[in-house]
DNA sequence: AATGAGCGA
């Protein structure tokens, strides 16, 4: 396991108050270039110098859970010390120019991107109080939130999380007992960058999911006992929900409506 | 306290 601190380490910039960002006028999305590679130099070369490898080689990382004030400048502050950032971009709403809370960081080489992914993942963002949420950019709207396509996810809800619980800790807490754990996510408040105190754990195996629902109830994670619940599934395709539920609800509603209609009819006809 | 703002001209 690679530790931050050697190799490419996340910078530890001072406690810069985010206030300076909050009143910044809305601006068009832009791509910030590192000073090492000014636009003027690029314009002179016949070929774009930043395409040394095959075009299909992914050298871009996706970053999520960004707070509203975290702009391109901020991202460059975070990753510029690698000296290998070719562009950073925060995705914004077309009308309001407000950040959508995610962005992209492109690097010189895939190797650099990979190293950054390994060293930064889970470490604390400058000023943020939250950990980086990084992943490979996919370039396709398709398989987005599925890191592994080996079948459906079986997800549980985990509440009562202490403020310091990270994705990694949550994941490892469950992986210690269940080897089909695919991942864990602590939900972050975008306004504060802090944990909302709950999260989700995904299992590949449905049996382990069900076991965890009872076995992990009240088990300590960091400093607090966890509270496990069923997750309302985000993507219905992988849902494990019993099919009878919806139909039962529907027919029950129909019954109620029918009964009410009869009452109304009785009154109308009376 | 309480069920995920997730892939770009």
CSV table of C-alpha atoms (C1' of nucleotides) in Angstrom, one decimal:
chain,number,residue,atom,x,y,z
A,1,UNK,CA,0.0,0.0,0.0
A,2,UNK,CA,1.4,3.3,-1.0
A,3,UNK,CA,1.5,5.9,1.6
A,4,UNK,CA,1.2,9.7,1.0
A,5,UNK,CA,4.5,11.2,2.0
A,6,UNK,CA,6.9,9.9,-0.5
A,7,UNK,CA,6.7,10.1,-4.2
A,8,UNK,CA,4.0,12.5,-5.2
A,9,UNK,CA,2.5,13.7,-2.0
A,10,UNK,CA,-0.6,15.9,-1.6
A,11,UNK,CA,0.5,19.4,-0.8
A,12,UNK,CA,-0.2,20.7,2.6
A,13,UNK,CA,-1.1,24.3,2.0
A,14,UNK,CA,-2.1,26.5,4.8
A,15,UNK,CA,-5.5,27.2,6.1
A,16,UNK,CA,-6.6,29.4,3.3
A,17,UNK,CA,-10.1,30.7,4.1
A,18,UNK,CA,-12.5,29.7,1.3
A,19,UNK,CA,-14.2,33.1,1.7
A,20,UNK,CA,-12.1,34.5,-1.1
A,21,UNK,CA,-13.7,32.2,-3.5
A,22,UNK,CA,-17.3,32.7,-2.4
A,23,UNK,CA,-17.9,36.1,-3.9
A,24,UNK,CA,-15.9,35.5,-7.0
A,25,UNK,CA,-18.0,36.6,-10.1
A,26,UNK,CA,-19.4,33.8,-12.2
A,27,UNK,CA,-17.0,33.1,-15.0
A,28,UNK,CA,-17.0,30.9,-18.0
A,29,UNK,CA,-15.5,27.5,-17.7
A,30,UNK,CA,-11.9,27.5,-18.5
A,31,UNK,CA,-9.0,25.2,-18.7
A,32,UNK,CA,-6.0,26.3,-16.6
A,33,UNK,CA,-2.7,25.5,-18.1
A,34,UNK,CA,0.4,25.0,-16.0
A,35,UNK,CA,3.0,27.7,-16.4
A,36,UNK,CA,5.5,25.0,-17.6
A,37,UNK,CA,3.5,24.6,-20.8
A,38,UNK,CA,2.3,28.0,-21.9
A,39,UNK,CA,-0.1,28.2,-24.8
A,40,UNK,CA,2.4,30.1,-26.9
A,41,UNK,CA,4.8,27.2,-27.1
A,42,UNK,CA,2.1,24.8,-28.1
A,43,UNK,CA,1.0,26.9,-31.0
A,44,UNK,CA,4.4,26.7,-32.6
A,45,UNK,CA,4.6,22.9,-32.8
A,46,UNK,CA,3.0,21.1,-35.6
A,47,UNK,CA,1.5,18.5,-33.4
A,48,UNK,CA,0.0,18.9,-29.9
A,49,UNK,CA,2.9,18.0,-27.7
A,50,UNK,CA,0.6,16.6,-25.0
A,51,UNK,CA,-0.4,13.5,-27.1
A,52,UNK,CA,2.7,11.4,-26.7
A,53,UNK,CA,0.9,8.2,-26.2
A,54,UNK,CA,-1.9,6.5,-28.0
A,55,UNK,CA,-5.0,8.5,-28.1
A,56,UNK,CA,-7.0,5.8,-26.2
A,57,UNK,CA,-4.7,5.9,-23.2
A,58,UNK,CA,-6.6,7.4,-20.4
A,59,UNK,CA,-4.6,10.0,-18.6
A,60,UNK,CA,-7.4,11.8,-16.9
A,61,UNK,CA,-8.8,11.5,-13.5
A,62,UNK,CA,-12.3,12.2,-12.4
A,63,UNK,CA,-12.7,14.1,-9.1
A,64,UNK,CA,-16.0,14.3,-7.1
A,65,UNK,CA,-17.4,15.8,-4.0
A,66,UNK,CA,-16.0,19.2,-4.8
A,67,UNK,CA,-17.3,22.1,-2.7
A,68,UNK,CA,-18.7,25.1,-4.6
A,69,UNK,CA,-15.6,27.3,-4.1
A,70,UNK,CA,-13.2,24.6,-5.4
A,71,UNK,CA,-12.4,25.9,-8.8
A,72,UNK,CA,-9.7,25.2,-11.4
A,73,UNK,CA,-7.2,27.3,-9.5
A,74,UNK,CA,-7.8,25.2,-6.4
A,75,UNK,CA,-7.4,21.9,-8.4
A,76,UNK,CA,-4.2,23.1,-9.8
A,77,UNK,CA,-3.0,24.0,-6.3
A,78,UNK,CA,-3.8,20.4,-5.3
A,79,UNK,CA,-2.2,18.6,-8.2
A,80,UNK,CA,0.2,21.1,-9.8
A,81,UNK,CA,3.1,20.0,-7.7
A,82,UNK,CA,3.4,16.9,-9.7
A,83,UNK,CA,4.6,19.1,-12.6
A,84,UNK,CA,2.7,16.8,-14.9
A,85,UNK,CA,-0.8,18.3,-15.0
A,86,UNK,CA,-1.8,19.3,-18.5
A,87,UNK,CA,-5.3,20.6,-17.7
A,88,UNK,CA,-7.8,20.9,-15.0
A,89,UNK,CA,-11.5,21.5,-15.4
A,90,UNK,CA,-14.5,22.0,-13.1
A,91,UNK,CA,-17.8,21.2,-14.6
A,92,UNK,CA,-20.3,24.0,-14.2
A,93,UNK,CA,-23.9,24.7,-14.8
A,94,UNK,CA,-24.4,26.4,-18.2
A,95,UNK,CA,-26.7,29.1,-16.8
A,96,UNK,CA,-25.4,29.8,-13.3
A,97,UNK,CA,-21.8,28.8,-13.8
A,98,UNK,CA,-22.0,27.1,-10.5
A,99,UNK,CA,-19.9,24.1,-10.0
A,100,UNK,CA,-21.6,20.8,-10.5
A,101,UNK,CA,-19.3,19.3,-7.8
A,102,UNK,CA,-17.0,17.4,-10.0
A,103,UNK,CA,-14.2,17.9,-12.5
A,104,UNK,CA,-11.3,16.4,-14.4
A,105,UNK,CA,-7.6,16.5,-14.1
A,106,UNK,CA,-5.5,15.4,-17.1
A,107,UNK,CA,-1.9,14.4,-16.7
A,108,UNK,CA,1.1,14.0,-19.0
A,109,UNK,CA,1.1,10.3,-18.7
A,110,UNK,CA,-1.1,7.5,-17.5
A,111,UNK,CA,1.6,6.5,-15.1
A,112,UNK,CA,1.4,9.8,-13.3
A,113,UNK,CA,-2.3,9.7,-13.2
A,114,UNK,CA,-2.2,6.3,-11.7
A,115,UNK,CA,0.3,7.3,-9.1
A,116,UNK,CA,-1.8,10.4,-8.1
A,117,UNK,CA,-4.8,8.1,-7.9
A,118,UNK,CA,-3.1,5.8,-5.5
A,119,UNK,CA,-1.4,8.4,-3.3
A,120,UNK,CA,-4.2,11.0,-3.1
A,121,UNK,CA,-7.2,8.7,-2.8
A,122,UNK,CA,-8.5,9.0,0.7
A,123,UNK,CA,-6.2,11.7,1.9
A,124,UNK,CA,-7.5,15.0,3.1
A,125,UNK,CA,-8.0,17.9,0.6
A,126,UNK,CA,-6.4,21.2,1.5
A,127,UNK,CA,-8.9,23.4,3.3
A,128,UNK,CA,-11.5,20.8,2.8
A,129,UNK,CA,-11.7,18.6,5.8
A,130,UNK,CA,-12.8,15.9,3.4
A,131,UNK,CA,-10.9,13.3,1.6
A,132,UNK,CA,-10.3,13.2,-2.2
A,133,UNK,CA,-12.8,11.3,-4.2
A,134,UNK,CA,-10.9,10.3,-7.3
A,135,UNK,CA,-11.4,7.8,-10.1
A,136,UNK,CA,-10.4,7.3,-13.6
A,137,UNK,CA,-12.4,9.3,-16.1
A,138,UNK,CA,-14.5,7.1,-18.2
A,139,UNK,CA,-15.2,9.3,-21.3
A,140,UNK,CA,-18.5,7.5,-21.7
A,141,UNK,CA,-21.9,8.1,-20.1
A,142,UNK,CA,-22.2,4.3,-19.9
A,143,UNK,CA,-20.8,2.3,-17.1
A,144,UNK,CA,-20.4,5.2,-14.7
A,145,UNK,CA,-20.7,4.2,-11.1
A,146,UNK,CA,-19.8,0.6,-11.6
A,147,UNK,CA,-16.2,-0.1,-10.9
A,148,UNK,CA,-16.5,-3.8,-11.4
A,149,UNK,CA,-19.0,-5.1,-13.8
A,150,UNK,CA,-19.1,-8.6,-12.3
A,151,UNK,CA,-22.8,-8.6,-11.5
A,152,UNK,CA,-25.2,-6.6,-9.5
A,153,UNK,CA,-24.5,-4.7,-6.3
A,154,UNK,CA,-26.1,-5.6,-3.1
A,155,UNK,CA,-26.0,-2.5,-1.0
A,156,UNK,CA,-26.7,-1.7,2.6
A,157,UNK,CA,-27.3,1.6,4.3
A,158,UNK,CA,-25.0,2.4,7.2
A,159,UNK,CA,-25.9,5.2,9.6
A,160,UNK,CA,-24.6,6.7,12.8
A,161,UNK,CA,-21.1,7.1,11.4
A,162,UNK,CA,-18.6,9.2,13.3
A,163,UNK,CA,-17.4,12.3,11.5
A,164,UNK,CA,-14.0,10.9,10.8
A,165,UNK,CA,-15.1,7.7,9.0
A,166,UNK,CA,-13.8,7.7,5.5
A,167,UNK,CA,-14.8,5.5,2.5
A,168,UNK,CA,-11.7,3.4,3.2
A,169,UNK,CA,-12.4,2.8,6.9
A,170,UNK,CA,-16.0,1.9,6.2
A,171,UNK,CA,-14.9,-0.5,3.5
A,172,UNK,CA,-12.2,-2.1,5.6
A,173,UNK,CA,-14.5,-2.5,8.5
A,174,UNK,CA,-16.7,-4.7,6.4
A,175,UNK,CA,-14.0,-6.3,4.3
A,176,UNK,CA,-12.5,-7.7,7.5
A,177,UNK,CA,-15.6,-10.0,7.8
A,178,UNK,CA,-17.0,-10.2,4.2
A,179,UNK,CA,-14.7,-10.8,1.2
A,180,UNK,CA,-17.3,-9.8,-1.4
A,181,UNK,CA,-17.3,-6.2,-0.4
A,182,UNK,CA,-16.9,-4.2,-3.6
A,183,UNK,CA,-16.8,-0.7,-2.1
A,184,UNK,CA,-18.1,1.8,0.4
A,185,UNK,CA,-19.1,5.4,0.2
A,186,UNK,CA,-19.6,7.9,2.9
A,187,UNK,CA,-22.0,10.7,1.8
A,188,UNK,CA,-20.4,14.1,1.9
A,189,UNK,CA,-22.3,17.4,2.4
A,190,UNK,CA,-21.3,19.6,-0.6
A,191,UNK,CA,-21.7,22.8,1.3
A,192,UNK,CA,-19.4,21.9,4.2
A,193,UNK,CA,-17.4,19.1,2.8
A,194,UNK,CA,-18.1,17.1,5.9
A,195,UNK,CA,-19.6,13.7,6.3
A,196,UNK,CA,-23.4,13.5,6.6
A,197,UNK,CA,-22.9,10.6,9.0
A,198,UNK,CA,-24.2,7.9,6.8
A,199,UNK,CA,-23.0,5.9,3.8
A,200,UNK,CA,-23.3,2.7,1.8
A,201,UNK,CA,-21.5,-0.5,1.5
A,202,UNK,CA,-21.8,-2.6,-1.7
A,203,UNK,CA,-21.4,-6.4,-1.7
A,204,UNK,CA,-21.1,-8.7,-4.7
A,205,UNK,CA,-22.7,-11.5,-2.7
A,206,UNK,CA,-26.3,-11.2,-1.6
A,207,UNK,CA,-25.8,-13.7,1.2
A,208,UNK,CA,-23.1,-11.6,2.7
A,209,UNK,CA,-25.2,-8.5,2.3
A,210,UNK,CA,-28.0,-10.1,4.3
A,211,UNK,CA,-25.7,-11.5,6.9
A,212,UNK,CA,-24.1,-8.1,7.4
A,213,UNK,CA,-27.5,-6.5,7.9
A,214,UNK,CA,-27.8,-8.3,11.3
A,215,UNK,CA,-24.2,-9.2,12.2
A,216,UNK,CA,-22.8,-5.7,11.8
A,217,UNK,CA,-25.6,-4.0,13.6
A,218,UNK,CA,-24.0,-2.0,16.4
A,219,UNK,CA,-20.5,-2.9,15.5
A,220,UNK,CA,-18.0,-0.2,16.2
A,221,UNK,CA,-16.6,1.8,13.2
A,222,UNK,CA,-14.1,4.4,14.5
A,223,UNK,CA,-15.8,5.6,17.7
A,224,UNK,CA,-19.5,4.8,17.1
A,225,UNK,CA,-21.6,1.8,16.7
A,226,UNK,CA,-23.0,1.5,13.3
A,227,UNK,CA,-26.7,1.3,12.5
A,228,UNK,CA,-27.4,-0.8,9.5
A,229,UNK,CA,-30.4,-0.6,7.3
A,230,UNK,CA,-31.6,-1.6,3.9
A,231,UNK,CA,-30.6,0.7,1.1
A,232,UNK,CA,-33.1,2.0,-1.3
A,233,UNK,CA,-31.4,1.1,-4.5
A,234,UNK,CA,-30.1,3.9,-6.6
A,235,UNK,CA,-30.0,2.0,-9.9
A,236,UNK,CA,-33.1,-0.1,-10.2
A,237,UNK,CA,-31.4,-2.5,-12.6
A,238,UNK,CA,-29.4,-4.1,-9.9
A,239,UNK,CA,-32.2,-3.9,-7.3
A,240,UNK,CA,-32.8,-6.9,-5.2
A,241,UNK,CA,-36.1,-5.7,-3.9
A,242,UNK,CA,-38.8,-8.3,-3.6
A,243,UNK,CA,-41.1,-7.9,-6.6
A,244,UNK,CA,-44.3,-8.4,-4.6
A,245,UNK,CA,-43.9,-5.1,-2.8
A,246,UNK,CA,-44.8,-2.8,-5.5
A,247,UNK,CA,-47.6,-4.9,-6.8
A,248,UNK,CA,-49.0,-5.3,-3.4
A,249,UNK,CA,-48.9,-1.6,-2.8
A,250,UNK,CA,-50.6,-0.9,-6.1
A,251,UNK,CA,-53.4,-3.3,-5.6
A,252,UNK,CA,-53.8,-2.1,-2.0
A,253,UNK,CA,-54.1,1.5,-3.4
A,254,UNK,CA,-56.7,0.3,-5.9
A,255,UNK,CA,-58.7,-1.3,-3.2
A,256,UNK,CA,-58.6,1.9,-1.2
A,257,UNK,CA,-59.6,4.0,-4.1
A,258,UNK,CA,-62.4,1.6,-5.1
A,259,UNK,CA,-63.8,1.7,-1.6
A,260,UNK,CA,-63.7,5.4,-1.6
A,261,UNK,CA,-65.3,5.7,-5.0
A,262,UNK,CA,-68.1,3.4,-3.9
A,263,UNK,CA,-68.7,5.6,-0.9
A,264,UNK,CA,-68.8,8.6,-3.2
A,265,UNK,CA,-71.1,6.9,-5.6
A,266,UNK,CA,-73.4,5.9,-2.8
A,267,UNK,CA,-73.6,9.5,-1.7
A,268,UNK,CA,-74.1,10.8,-5.2
A,269,UNK,CA,-76.8,8.3,-6.0
A,270,UNK,CA,-78.6,8.8,-2.7
B,1,DA,C1',-29.5,13.7,11.7
B,2,DA,C1',-30.6,9.8,8.2
B,3,DT,C1',-30.9,6.8,1.7
B,4,DG,C1',-25.5,8.6,-2.8
B,5,DA,C1',-25.7,16.3,-7.0
B,6,DG,C1',-20.9,10.6,-10.2
B,7,DC,C1',-18.0,11.5,-16.2
B,8,DG,C1',-16.8,17.0,-19.8
B,9,DA,C1',-16.5,21.6,-25.5
